[in-house]
Short mmCIF file of C-alpha atoms in Angstrom, two decimals:
data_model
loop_
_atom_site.label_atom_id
_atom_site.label_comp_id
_atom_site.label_asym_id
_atom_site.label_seq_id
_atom_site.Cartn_x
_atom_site.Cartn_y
_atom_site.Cartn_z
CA UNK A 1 34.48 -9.32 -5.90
CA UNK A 2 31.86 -7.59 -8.01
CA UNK A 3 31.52 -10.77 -10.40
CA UNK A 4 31.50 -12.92 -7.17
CA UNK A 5 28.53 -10.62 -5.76
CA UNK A 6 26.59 -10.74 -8.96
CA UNK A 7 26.74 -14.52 -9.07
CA UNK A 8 25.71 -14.96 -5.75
CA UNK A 9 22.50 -12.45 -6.45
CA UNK A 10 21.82 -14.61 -10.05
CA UNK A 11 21.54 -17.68 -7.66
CA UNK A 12 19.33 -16.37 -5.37
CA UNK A 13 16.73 -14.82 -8.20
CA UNK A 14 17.06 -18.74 -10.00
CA UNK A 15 16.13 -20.19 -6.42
CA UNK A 16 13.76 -22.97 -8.44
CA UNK A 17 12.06 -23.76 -5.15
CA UNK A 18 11.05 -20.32 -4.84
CA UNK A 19 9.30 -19.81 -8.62
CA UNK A 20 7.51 -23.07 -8.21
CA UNK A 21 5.88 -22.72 -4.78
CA UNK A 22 4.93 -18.86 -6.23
CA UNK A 23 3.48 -20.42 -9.93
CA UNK A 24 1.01 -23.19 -7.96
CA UNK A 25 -0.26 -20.30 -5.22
CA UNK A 26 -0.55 -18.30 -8.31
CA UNK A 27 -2.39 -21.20 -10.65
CA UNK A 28 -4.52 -21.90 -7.68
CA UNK A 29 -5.72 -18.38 -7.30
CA UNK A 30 -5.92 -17.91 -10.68
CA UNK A 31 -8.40 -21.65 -10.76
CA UNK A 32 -10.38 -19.72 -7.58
CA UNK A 33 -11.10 -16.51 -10.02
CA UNK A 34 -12.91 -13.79 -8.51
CA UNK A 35 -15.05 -14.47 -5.75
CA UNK A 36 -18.21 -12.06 -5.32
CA UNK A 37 -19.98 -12.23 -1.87
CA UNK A 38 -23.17 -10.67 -2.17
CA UNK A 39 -24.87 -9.21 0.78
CA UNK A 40 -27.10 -7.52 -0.03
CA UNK A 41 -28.79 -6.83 -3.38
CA UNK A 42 -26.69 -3.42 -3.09
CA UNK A 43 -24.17 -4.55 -1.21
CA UNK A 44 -21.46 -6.79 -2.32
CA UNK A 45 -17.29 -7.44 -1.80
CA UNK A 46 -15.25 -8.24 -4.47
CA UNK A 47 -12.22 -10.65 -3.89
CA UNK A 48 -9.50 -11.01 -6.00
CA UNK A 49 -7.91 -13.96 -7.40
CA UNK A 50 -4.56 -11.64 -5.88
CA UNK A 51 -5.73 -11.73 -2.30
CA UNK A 52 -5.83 -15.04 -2.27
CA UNK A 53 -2.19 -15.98 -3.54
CA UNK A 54 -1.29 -13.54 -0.59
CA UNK A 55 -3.07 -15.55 1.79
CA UNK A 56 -1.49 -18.69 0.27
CA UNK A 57 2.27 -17.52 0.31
CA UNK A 58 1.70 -15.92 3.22
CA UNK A 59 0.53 -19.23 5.33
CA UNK A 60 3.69 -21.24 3.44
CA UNK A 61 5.93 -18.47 4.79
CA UNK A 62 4.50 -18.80 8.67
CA UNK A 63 4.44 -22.58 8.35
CA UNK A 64 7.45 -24.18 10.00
CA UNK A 65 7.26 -27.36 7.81
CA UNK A 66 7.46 -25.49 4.69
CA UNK A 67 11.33 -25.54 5.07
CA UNK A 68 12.23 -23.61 1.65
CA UNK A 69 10.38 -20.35 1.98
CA UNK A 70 12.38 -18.50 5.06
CA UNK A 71 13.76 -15.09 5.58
CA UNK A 72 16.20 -15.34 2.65
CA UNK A 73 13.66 -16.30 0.09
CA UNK A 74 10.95 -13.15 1.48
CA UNK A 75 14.41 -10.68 0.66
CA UNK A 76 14.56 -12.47 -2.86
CA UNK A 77 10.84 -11.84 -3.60
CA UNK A 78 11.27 -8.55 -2.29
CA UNK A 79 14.06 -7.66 -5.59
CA UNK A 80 12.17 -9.81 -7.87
CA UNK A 81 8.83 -7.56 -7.18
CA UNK A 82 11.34 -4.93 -8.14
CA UNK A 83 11.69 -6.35 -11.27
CA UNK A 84 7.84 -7.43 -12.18
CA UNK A 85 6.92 -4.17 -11.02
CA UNK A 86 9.18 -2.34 -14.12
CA UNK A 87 7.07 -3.76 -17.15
CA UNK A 88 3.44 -2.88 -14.92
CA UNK A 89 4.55 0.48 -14.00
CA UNK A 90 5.31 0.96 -18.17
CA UNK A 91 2.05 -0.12 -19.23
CA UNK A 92 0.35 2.47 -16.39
CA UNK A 93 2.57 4.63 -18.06
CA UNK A 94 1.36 3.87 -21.52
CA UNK A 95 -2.43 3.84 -20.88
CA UNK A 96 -2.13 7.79 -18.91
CA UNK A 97 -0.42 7.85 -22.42
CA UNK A 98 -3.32 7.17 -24.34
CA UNK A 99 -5.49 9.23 -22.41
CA UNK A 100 -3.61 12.03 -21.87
CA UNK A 101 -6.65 14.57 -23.39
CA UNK A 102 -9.03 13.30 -20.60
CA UNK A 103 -6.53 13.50 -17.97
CA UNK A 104 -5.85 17.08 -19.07
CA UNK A 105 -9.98 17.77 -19.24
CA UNK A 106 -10.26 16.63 -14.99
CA UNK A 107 -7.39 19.61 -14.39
CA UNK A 108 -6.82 20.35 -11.30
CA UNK A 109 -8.61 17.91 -9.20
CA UNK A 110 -5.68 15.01 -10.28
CA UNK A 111 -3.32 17.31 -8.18
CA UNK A 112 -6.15 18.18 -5.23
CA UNK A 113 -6.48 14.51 -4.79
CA UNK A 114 -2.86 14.50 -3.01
CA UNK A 115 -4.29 16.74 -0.57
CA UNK A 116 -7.20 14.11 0.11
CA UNK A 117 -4.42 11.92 2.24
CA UNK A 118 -4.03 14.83 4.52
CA UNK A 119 -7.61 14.25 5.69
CA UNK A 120 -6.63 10.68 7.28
CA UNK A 121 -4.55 12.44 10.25
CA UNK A 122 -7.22 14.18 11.46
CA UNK A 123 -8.60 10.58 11.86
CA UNK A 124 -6.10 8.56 12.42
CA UNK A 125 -3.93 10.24 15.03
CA UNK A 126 -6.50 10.49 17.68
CA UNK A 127 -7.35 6.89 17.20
CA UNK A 128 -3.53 5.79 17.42
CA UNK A 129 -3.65 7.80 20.72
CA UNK A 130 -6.80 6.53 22.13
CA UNK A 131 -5.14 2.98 21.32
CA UNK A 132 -2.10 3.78 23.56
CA UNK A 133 0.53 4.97 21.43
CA UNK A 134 2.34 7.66 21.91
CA UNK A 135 5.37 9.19 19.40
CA UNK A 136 4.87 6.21 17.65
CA UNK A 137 1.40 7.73 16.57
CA UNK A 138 3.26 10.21 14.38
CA UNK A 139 5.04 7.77 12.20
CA UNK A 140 1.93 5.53 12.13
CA UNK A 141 -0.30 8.32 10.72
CA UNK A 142 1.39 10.86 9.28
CA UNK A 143 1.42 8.75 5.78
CA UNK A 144 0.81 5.90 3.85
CA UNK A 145 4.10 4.37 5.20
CA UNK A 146 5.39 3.29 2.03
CA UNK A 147 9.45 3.83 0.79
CA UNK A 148 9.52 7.76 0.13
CA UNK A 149 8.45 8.57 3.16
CA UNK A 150 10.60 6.18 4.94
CA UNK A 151 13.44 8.23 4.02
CA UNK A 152 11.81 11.54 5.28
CA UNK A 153 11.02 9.98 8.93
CA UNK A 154 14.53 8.48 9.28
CA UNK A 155 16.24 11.84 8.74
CA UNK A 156 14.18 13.45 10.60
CA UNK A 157 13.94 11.42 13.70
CA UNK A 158 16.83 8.90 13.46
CA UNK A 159 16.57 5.41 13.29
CA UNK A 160 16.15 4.16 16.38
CA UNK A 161 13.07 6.61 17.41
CA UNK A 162 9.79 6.07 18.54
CA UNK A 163 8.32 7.86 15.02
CA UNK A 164 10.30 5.48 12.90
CA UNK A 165 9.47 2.48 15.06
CA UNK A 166 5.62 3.66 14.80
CA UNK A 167 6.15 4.03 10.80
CA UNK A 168 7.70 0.93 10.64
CA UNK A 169 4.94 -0.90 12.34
CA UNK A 170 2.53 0.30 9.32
CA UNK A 171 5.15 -0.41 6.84
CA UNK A 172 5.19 -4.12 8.12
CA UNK A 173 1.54 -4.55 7.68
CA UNK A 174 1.26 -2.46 4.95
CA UNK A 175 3.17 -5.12 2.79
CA UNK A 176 1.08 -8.03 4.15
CA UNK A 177 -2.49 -6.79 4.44
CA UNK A 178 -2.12 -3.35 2.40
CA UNK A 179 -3.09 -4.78 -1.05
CA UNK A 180 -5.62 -7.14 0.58
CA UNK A 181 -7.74 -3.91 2.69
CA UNK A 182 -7.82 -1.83 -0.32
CA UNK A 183 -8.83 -4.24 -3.08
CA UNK A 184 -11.61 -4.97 -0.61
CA UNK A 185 -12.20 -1.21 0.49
CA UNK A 186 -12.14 -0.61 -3.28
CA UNK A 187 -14.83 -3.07 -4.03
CA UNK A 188 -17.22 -0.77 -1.91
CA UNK A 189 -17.09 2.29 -3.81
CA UNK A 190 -20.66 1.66 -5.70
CA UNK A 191 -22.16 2.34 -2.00
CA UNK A 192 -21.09 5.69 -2.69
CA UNK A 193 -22.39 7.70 -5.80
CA UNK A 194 -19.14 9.07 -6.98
CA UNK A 195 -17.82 8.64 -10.39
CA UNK A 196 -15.85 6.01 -11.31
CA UNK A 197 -12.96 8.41 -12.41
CA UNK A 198 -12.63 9.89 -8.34
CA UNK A 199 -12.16 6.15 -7.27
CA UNK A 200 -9.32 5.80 -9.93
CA UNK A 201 -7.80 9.07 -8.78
CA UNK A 202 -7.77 7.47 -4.84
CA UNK A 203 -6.63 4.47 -5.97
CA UNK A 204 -3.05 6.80 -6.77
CA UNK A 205 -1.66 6.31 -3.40
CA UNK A 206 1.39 6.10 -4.17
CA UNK A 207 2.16 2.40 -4.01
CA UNK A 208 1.95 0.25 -6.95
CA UNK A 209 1.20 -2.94 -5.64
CA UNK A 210 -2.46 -1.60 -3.41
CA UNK A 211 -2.26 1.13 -6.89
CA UNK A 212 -3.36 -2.26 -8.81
CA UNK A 213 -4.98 -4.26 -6.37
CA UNK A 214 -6.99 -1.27 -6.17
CA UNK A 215 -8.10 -0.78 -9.12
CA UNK A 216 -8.61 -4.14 -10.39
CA UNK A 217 -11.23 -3.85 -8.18
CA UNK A 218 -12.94 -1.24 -9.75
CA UNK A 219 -12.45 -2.67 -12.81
CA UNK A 220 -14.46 -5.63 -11.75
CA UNK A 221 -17.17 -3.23 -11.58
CA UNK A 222 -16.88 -1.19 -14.32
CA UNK A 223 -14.96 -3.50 -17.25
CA UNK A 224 -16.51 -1.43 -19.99
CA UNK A 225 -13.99 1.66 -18.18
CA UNK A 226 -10.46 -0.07 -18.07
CA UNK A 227 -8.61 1.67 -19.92
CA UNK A 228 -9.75 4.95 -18.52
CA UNK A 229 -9.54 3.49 -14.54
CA UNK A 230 -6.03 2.46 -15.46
CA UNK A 231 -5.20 5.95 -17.21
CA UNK A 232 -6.88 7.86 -13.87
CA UNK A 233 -5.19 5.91 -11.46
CA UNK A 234 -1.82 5.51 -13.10
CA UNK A 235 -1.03 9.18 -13.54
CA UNK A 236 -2.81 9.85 -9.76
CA UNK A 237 -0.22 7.17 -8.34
CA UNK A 238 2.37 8.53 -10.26
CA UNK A 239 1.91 12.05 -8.93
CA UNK A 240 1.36 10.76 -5.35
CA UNK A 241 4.84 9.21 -5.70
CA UNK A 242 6.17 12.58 -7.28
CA UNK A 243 4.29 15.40 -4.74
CA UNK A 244 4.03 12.95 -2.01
CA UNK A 245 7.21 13.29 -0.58
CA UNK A 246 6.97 17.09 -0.40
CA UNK A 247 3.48 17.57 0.57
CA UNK A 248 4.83 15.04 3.50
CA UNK A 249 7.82 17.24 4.38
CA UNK A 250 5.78 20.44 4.27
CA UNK A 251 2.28 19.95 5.57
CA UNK A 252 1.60 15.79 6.21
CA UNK A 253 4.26 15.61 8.90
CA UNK A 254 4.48 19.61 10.65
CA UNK A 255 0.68 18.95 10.51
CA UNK A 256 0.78 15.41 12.87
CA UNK A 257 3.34 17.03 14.75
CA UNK A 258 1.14 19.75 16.28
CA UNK A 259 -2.40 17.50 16.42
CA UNK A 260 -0.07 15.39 18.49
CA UNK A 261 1.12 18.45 20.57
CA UNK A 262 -2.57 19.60 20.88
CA UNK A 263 -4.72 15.94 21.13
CA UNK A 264 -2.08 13.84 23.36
CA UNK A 265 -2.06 15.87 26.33
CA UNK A 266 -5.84 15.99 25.99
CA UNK A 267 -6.37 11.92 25.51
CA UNK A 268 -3.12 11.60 28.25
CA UNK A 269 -5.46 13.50 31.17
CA UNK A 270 -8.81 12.29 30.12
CA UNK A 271 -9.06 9.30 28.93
CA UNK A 272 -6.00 7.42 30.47
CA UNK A 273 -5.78 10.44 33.57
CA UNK A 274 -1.79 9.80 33.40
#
Protein backbone atom coordinates (compact mmCIF):
# COMPACT_ATOMS: atom_id res chain seq x y z
CA UNK A 1 0.00 0.00 0.00
CA UNK A 2 2.77 2.42 0.90
CA UNK A 3 4.82 1.47 -2.39
CA UNK A 4 1.45 1.70 -4.30
CA UNK A 5 0.92 5.36 -2.74
CA UNK A 6 4.41 6.45 -3.53
CA UNK A 7 4.09 5.40 -7.15
CA UNK A 8 1.02 7.01 -7.65
CA UNK A 9 2.61 10.48 -6.08
CA UNK A 10 6.02 9.82 -8.53
CA UNK A 11 3.42 9.89 -11.44
CA UNK A 12 1.77 12.79 -10.60
CA UNK A 13 5.22 14.99 -9.92
CA UNK A 14 6.48 13.36 -13.72
CA UNK A 15 3.03 14.70 -15.16
CA UNK A 16 5.17 15.85 -18.56
CA UNK A 17 2.23 17.99 -19.57
CA UNK A 18 2.49 19.82 -16.48
CA UNK A 19 6.58 20.76 -16.64
CA UNK A 20 6.19 21.79 -20.22
CA UNK A 21 3.22 24.17 -20.11
CA UNK A 22 5.24 25.65 -16.69
CA UNK A 23 8.97 25.84 -18.77
CA UNK A 24 7.25 27.97 -21.96
CA UNK A 25 5.14 30.45 -19.34
CA UNK A 26 8.43 30.51 -17.65
CA UNK A 27 10.76 31.05 -21.04
CA UNK A 28 8.23 33.56 -22.10
CA UNK A 29 8.48 35.61 -18.97
CA UNK A 30 11.86 35.15 -18.76
CA UNK A 31 12.03 36.61 -23.01
CA UNK A 32 9.54 39.64 -21.46
CA UNK A 33 12.40 40.53 -18.68
CA UNK A 34 11.60 43.22 -16.42
CA UNK A 35 9.27 45.70 -17.47
CA UNK A 36 9.75 49.35 -15.91
CA UNK A 37 6.72 51.75 -16.34
CA UNK A 38 7.82 55.07 -15.65
CA UNK A 39 5.45 57.68 -14.51
CA UNK A 40 6.87 60.01 -13.48
CA UNK A 41 10.55 61.03 -13.42
CA UNK A 42 10.21 59.90 -9.58
CA UNK A 43 7.75 57.66 -9.94
CA UNK A 44 8.05 54.33 -11.48
CA UNK A 45 6.63 50.34 -11.03
CA UNK A 46 8.73 47.64 -11.42
CA UNK A 47 7.29 44.33 -12.97
CA UNK A 48 8.77 41.20 -12.74
CA UNK A 49 9.50 38.70 -15.26
CA UNK A 50 7.59 36.40 -12.10
CA UNK A 51 4.33 38.29 -12.28
CA UNK A 52 3.96 37.61 -15.50
CA UNK A 53 4.37 33.66 -15.56
CA UNK A 54 1.57 34.04 -12.81
CA UNK A 55 -0.61 35.78 -15.07
CA UNK A 56 0.23 33.21 -17.79
CA UNK A 57 -0.45 29.93 -15.71
CA UNK A 58 -3.00 31.50 -14.15
CA UNK A 59 -5.17 32.29 -17.52
CA UNK A 60 -4.18 28.42 -18.78
CA UNK A 61 -5.65 27.24 -15.45
CA UNK A 62 -9.17 29.38 -15.92
CA UNK A 63 -9.26 28.48 -19.61
CA UNK A 64 -11.64 25.62 -20.30
CA UNK A 65 -9.82 24.56 -23.54
CA UNK A 66 -6.62 24.12 -21.86
CA UNK A 67 -7.78 20.54 -20.91
CA UNK A 68 -4.42 19.37 -19.01
CA UNK A 69 -4.02 21.96 -16.31
CA UNK A 70 -7.21 21.19 -13.84
CA UNK A 71 -7.63 20.80 -10.17
CA UNK A 72 -5.30 17.78 -9.96
CA UNK A 73 -2.39 19.39 -11.67
CA UNK A 74 -2.86 23.00 -9.23
CA UNK A 75 -2.49 20.12 -6.01
CA UNK A 76 0.71 18.78 -7.90
CA UNK A 77 2.25 22.29 -8.28
CA UNK A 78 1.24 22.94 -4.91
CA UNK A 79 3.99 19.78 -3.53
CA UNK A 80 6.36 20.56 -6.21
CA UNK A 81 6.60 24.40 -4.84
CA UNK A 82 7.32 22.43 -1.72
CA UNK A 83 10.14 21.07 -3.18
CA UNK A 84 11.68 24.26 -5.24
CA UNK A 85 11.09 26.15 -2.27
CA UNK A 86 13.85 23.76 -0.10
CA UNK A 87 17.07 24.75 -2.17
CA UNK A 88 15.72 28.89 -2.11
CA UNK A 89 14.97 28.83 1.47
CA UNK A 90 18.93 27.30 1.90
CA UNK A 91 20.50 29.89 -0.03
CA UNK A 92 18.36 32.74 2.20
CA UNK A 93 19.77 30.77 4.75
CA UNK A 94 23.30 30.98 3.53
CA UNK A 95 23.43 34.70 2.57
CA UNK A 96 21.88 35.78 6.57
CA UNK A 97 24.96 33.40 6.87
CA UNK A 98 27.34 35.56 5.38
CA UNK A 99 26.12 38.52 6.92
CA UNK A 100 25.52 37.52 10.13
CA UNK A 101 27.89 40.66 11.74
CA UNK A 102 25.51 43.23 10.06
CA UNK A 103 22.47 41.49 11.03
CA UNK A 104 23.79 41.45 14.60
CA UNK A 105 24.86 45.48 14.22
CA UNK A 106 20.66 46.42 13.27
CA UNK A 107 19.82 44.53 16.92
CA UNK A 108 16.77 44.85 17.94
CA UNK A 109 14.82 46.44 15.25
CA UNK A 110 14.97 42.75 13.13
CA UNK A 111 12.70 41.52 16.06
CA UNK A 112 10.50 45.05 16.35
CA UNK A 113 9.74 44.60 12.74
CA UNK A 114 7.27 41.57 13.75
CA UNK A 115 5.43 43.99 15.68
CA UNK A 116 5.06 46.28 12.45
CA UNK A 117 2.20 43.60 11.15
CA UNK A 118 0.21 44.43 14.18
CA UNK A 119 -0.27 47.93 12.78
CA UNK A 120 -2.40 46.52 9.67
CA UNK A 121 -5.52 45.62 12.06
CA UNK A 122 -5.97 48.83 13.13
CA UNK A 123 -6.47 49.38 9.33
CA UNK A 124 -7.74 46.66 8.04
CA UNK A 125 -10.53 45.58 10.36
CA UNK A 126 -12.57 48.66 10.09
CA UNK A 127 -12.32 48.52 6.37
CA UNK A 128 -13.42 44.68 6.29
CA UNK A 129 -16.39 46.00 8.38
CA UNK A 130 -17.27 49.00 6.43
CA UNK A 131 -17.20 46.41 3.39
CA UNK A 132 -19.90 44.22 5.04
CA UNK A 133 -18.24 41.54 6.74
CA UNK A 134 -18.77 40.56 9.82
CA UNK A 135 -16.77 37.50 11.93
CA UNK A 136 -15.29 36.89 8.83
CA UNK A 137 -13.37 40.28 9.36
CA UNK A 138 -11.35 38.62 12.10
CA UNK A 139 -9.84 35.89 10.08
CA UNK A 140 -9.40 38.29 7.12
CA UNK A 141 -7.28 40.74 9.18
CA UNK A 142 -5.93 39.42 11.98
CA UNK A 143 -2.76 38.11 9.75
CA UNK A 144 -1.07 37.60 6.74
CA UNK A 145 -3.21 34.42 6.17
CA UNK A 146 -0.51 32.24 5.28
CA UNK A 147 -0.06 28.25 6.75
CA UNK A 148 1.00 28.97 10.53
CA UNK A 149 -1.65 30.84 11.21
CA UNK A 150 -4.08 28.64 9.54
CA UNK A 151 -3.53 26.23 12.19
CA UNK A 152 -4.07 28.83 15.04
CA UNK A 153 -7.63 30.02 13.54
CA UNK A 154 -8.84 26.42 12.99
CA UNK A 155 -8.30 25.47 16.64
CA UNK A 156 -9.51 28.21 17.78
CA UNK A 157 -12.70 28.65 15.93
CA UNK A 158 -13.33 25.27 14.21
CA UNK A 159 -13.49 24.66 10.77
CA UNK A 160 -16.55 25.45 9.62
CA UNK A 161 -16.67 29.16 11.27
CA UNK A 162 -17.16 32.40 9.98
CA UNK A 163 -13.25 33.42 11.15
CA UNK A 164 -11.83 30.53 9.23
CA UNK A 165 -14.10 31.09 6.24
CA UNK A 166 -12.94 34.94 6.39
CA UNK A 167 -9.11 33.64 6.67
CA UNK A 168 -9.61 31.42 4.05
CA UNK A 169 -10.90 33.98 1.68
CA UNK A 170 -7.35 35.87 2.07
CA UNK A 171 -5.53 32.67 1.91
CA UNK A 172 -7.20 32.05 -1.59
CA UNK A 173 -6.07 35.31 -2.96
CA UNK A 174 -3.13 35.45 -1.16
CA UNK A 175 -1.70 32.54 -3.36
CA UNK A 176 -2.92 34.14 -6.63
CA UNK A 177 -2.35 37.87 -6.31
CA UNK A 178 -0.07 37.88 -3.01
CA UNK A 179 3.33 37.70 -4.83
CA UNK A 180 2.00 39.90 -7.66
CA UNK A 181 0.72 43.13 -4.96
CA UNK A 182 3.89 43.03 -3.14
CA UNK A 183 6.52 42.81 -5.87
CA UNK A 184 4.60 45.81 -7.13
CA UNK A 185 4.05 47.49 -3.59
CA UNK A 186 7.77 46.75 -3.21
CA UNK A 187 8.78 48.54 -6.31
CA UNK A 188 7.44 51.82 -4.57
CA UNK A 189 9.60 52.00 -1.68
CA UNK A 190 12.09 54.80 -3.30
CA UNK A 191 8.87 57.20 -2.82
CA UNK A 192 9.68 56.82 0.65
CA UNK A 193 13.19 57.84 2.09
CA UNK A 194 13.83 54.82 4.18
CA UNK A 195 16.83 52.72 3.90
CA UNK A 196 17.05 50.03 1.81
CA UNK A 197 17.80 47.62 4.80
CA UNK A 198 13.93 48.55 6.53
CA UNK A 199 12.40 47.47 3.10
CA UNK A 200 14.37 44.10 3.33
CA UNK A 201 13.30 43.69 6.93
CA UNK A 202 9.29 44.16 5.61
CA UNK A 203 9.83 42.13 2.94
CA UNK A 204 10.14 39.11 6.05
CA UNK A 205 6.53 38.42 6.12
CA UNK A 206 6.64 35.32 6.64
CA UNK A 207 5.93 33.75 3.26
CA UNK A 208 8.60 32.80 0.98
CA UNK A 209 7.14 33.05 -2.23
CA UNK A 210 5.84 37.32 -1.73
CA UNK A 211 9.49 37.00 0.77
CA UNK A 212 11.22 36.83 -2.89
CA UNK A 213 8.94 38.43 -5.10
CA UNK A 214 9.48 41.08 -2.71
CA UNK A 215 12.63 41.59 -2.67
CA UNK A 216 13.60 41.00 -6.12
CA UNK A 217 12.01 44.04 -6.38
CA UNK A 218 14.17 45.93 -4.37
CA UNK A 219 16.89 44.44 -5.81
CA UNK A 220 15.94 45.89 -9.10
CA UNK A 221 16.59 49.05 -7.47
CA UNK A 222 19.42 48.65 -5.58
CA UNK A 223 21.63 45.64 -7.48
CA UNK A 224 24.83 46.99 -6.02
CA UNK A 225 22.90 45.72 -2.30
CA UNK A 226 21.90 42.00 -3.08
CA UNK A 227 23.51 40.25 -1.03
CA UNK A 228 22.73 42.41 1.93
CA UNK A 229 18.66 42.75 0.79
CA UNK A 230 18.73 38.98 0.63
CA UNK A 231 20.65 38.63 4.12
CA UNK A 232 17.94 41.41 5.72
CA UNK A 233 15.04 39.88 4.40
CA UNK A 234 15.92 36.24 4.77
CA UNK A 235 16.59 36.26 8.49
CA UNK A 236 13.33 38.94 8.90
CA UNK A 237 11.14 36.17 7.04
CA UNK A 238 12.63 33.61 8.90
CA UNK A 239 11.82 35.16 12.26
CA UNK A 240 8.30 36.18 11.07
CA UNK A 241 7.77 32.45 10.43
CA UNK A 242 9.41 31.62 13.94
CA UNK A 243 7.62 34.63 16.32
CA UNK A 244 4.75 34.91 14.04
CA UNK A 245 2.75 32.29 15.25
CA UNK A 246 3.04 33.45 18.87
CA UNK A 247 2.85 37.08 18.51
CA UNK A 248 -0.55 35.86 16.57
CA UNK A 249 -1.77 33.74 19.49
CA UNK A 250 -0.91 36.40 22.07
CA UNK A 251 -1.53 39.89 20.78
CA UNK A 252 -2.46 39.69 16.63
CA UNK A 253 -5.63 37.73 17.27
CA UNK A 254 -6.95 38.85 21.29
CA UNK A 255 -6.12 42.26 19.68
CA UNK A 256 -8.82 41.85 16.42
CA UNK A 257 -10.99 40.24 18.73
CA UNK A 258 -11.74 43.29 20.89
CA UNK A 259 -11.41 46.14 17.83
CA UNK A 260 -14.12 43.91 16.49
CA UNK A 261 -16.06 43.95 19.86
CA UNK A 262 -15.50 47.78 20.06
CA UNK A 263 -15.70 49.01 16.00
CA UNK A 264 -18.62 46.52 14.75
CA UNK A 265 -21.31 47.64 16.89
CA UNK A 266 -20.20 51.17 16.03
CA UNK A 267 -20.06 50.60 11.94
CA UNK A 268 -23.42 48.06 12.60
CA UNK A 269 -25.58 51.37 14.01
CA UNK A 270 -24.02 54.02 11.93
CA UNK A 271 -23.14 53.30 8.92
CA UNK A 272 -25.45 50.30 7.95
CA UNK A 273 -28.19 51.49 11.10
CA UNK A 274 -28.89 47.52 11.48
Amino acid sequence: MFNKKIIESSRELLDYKLHITVLICVLISQAIGTVTITITSGFKIIILPLIFSLILVTILYLEKYVTWITKKQSKTCGKIMLIIIGPLIAKLAITSGQNIDLLVKTGIAIFLEELGDIGSIFIALPVALLLGFKRESIGMTSSICREPQMAVIIDKYGLSSDEVKGFMIVYLIGIILGTIFISIIASFSYLIPLHPYAYALACGVGSTSMNVAAVSSLITLHPDLSNQLLAFSGISNLISLILGVYVYILVSLPLTEKLYAYIEPIVSKYIFKR
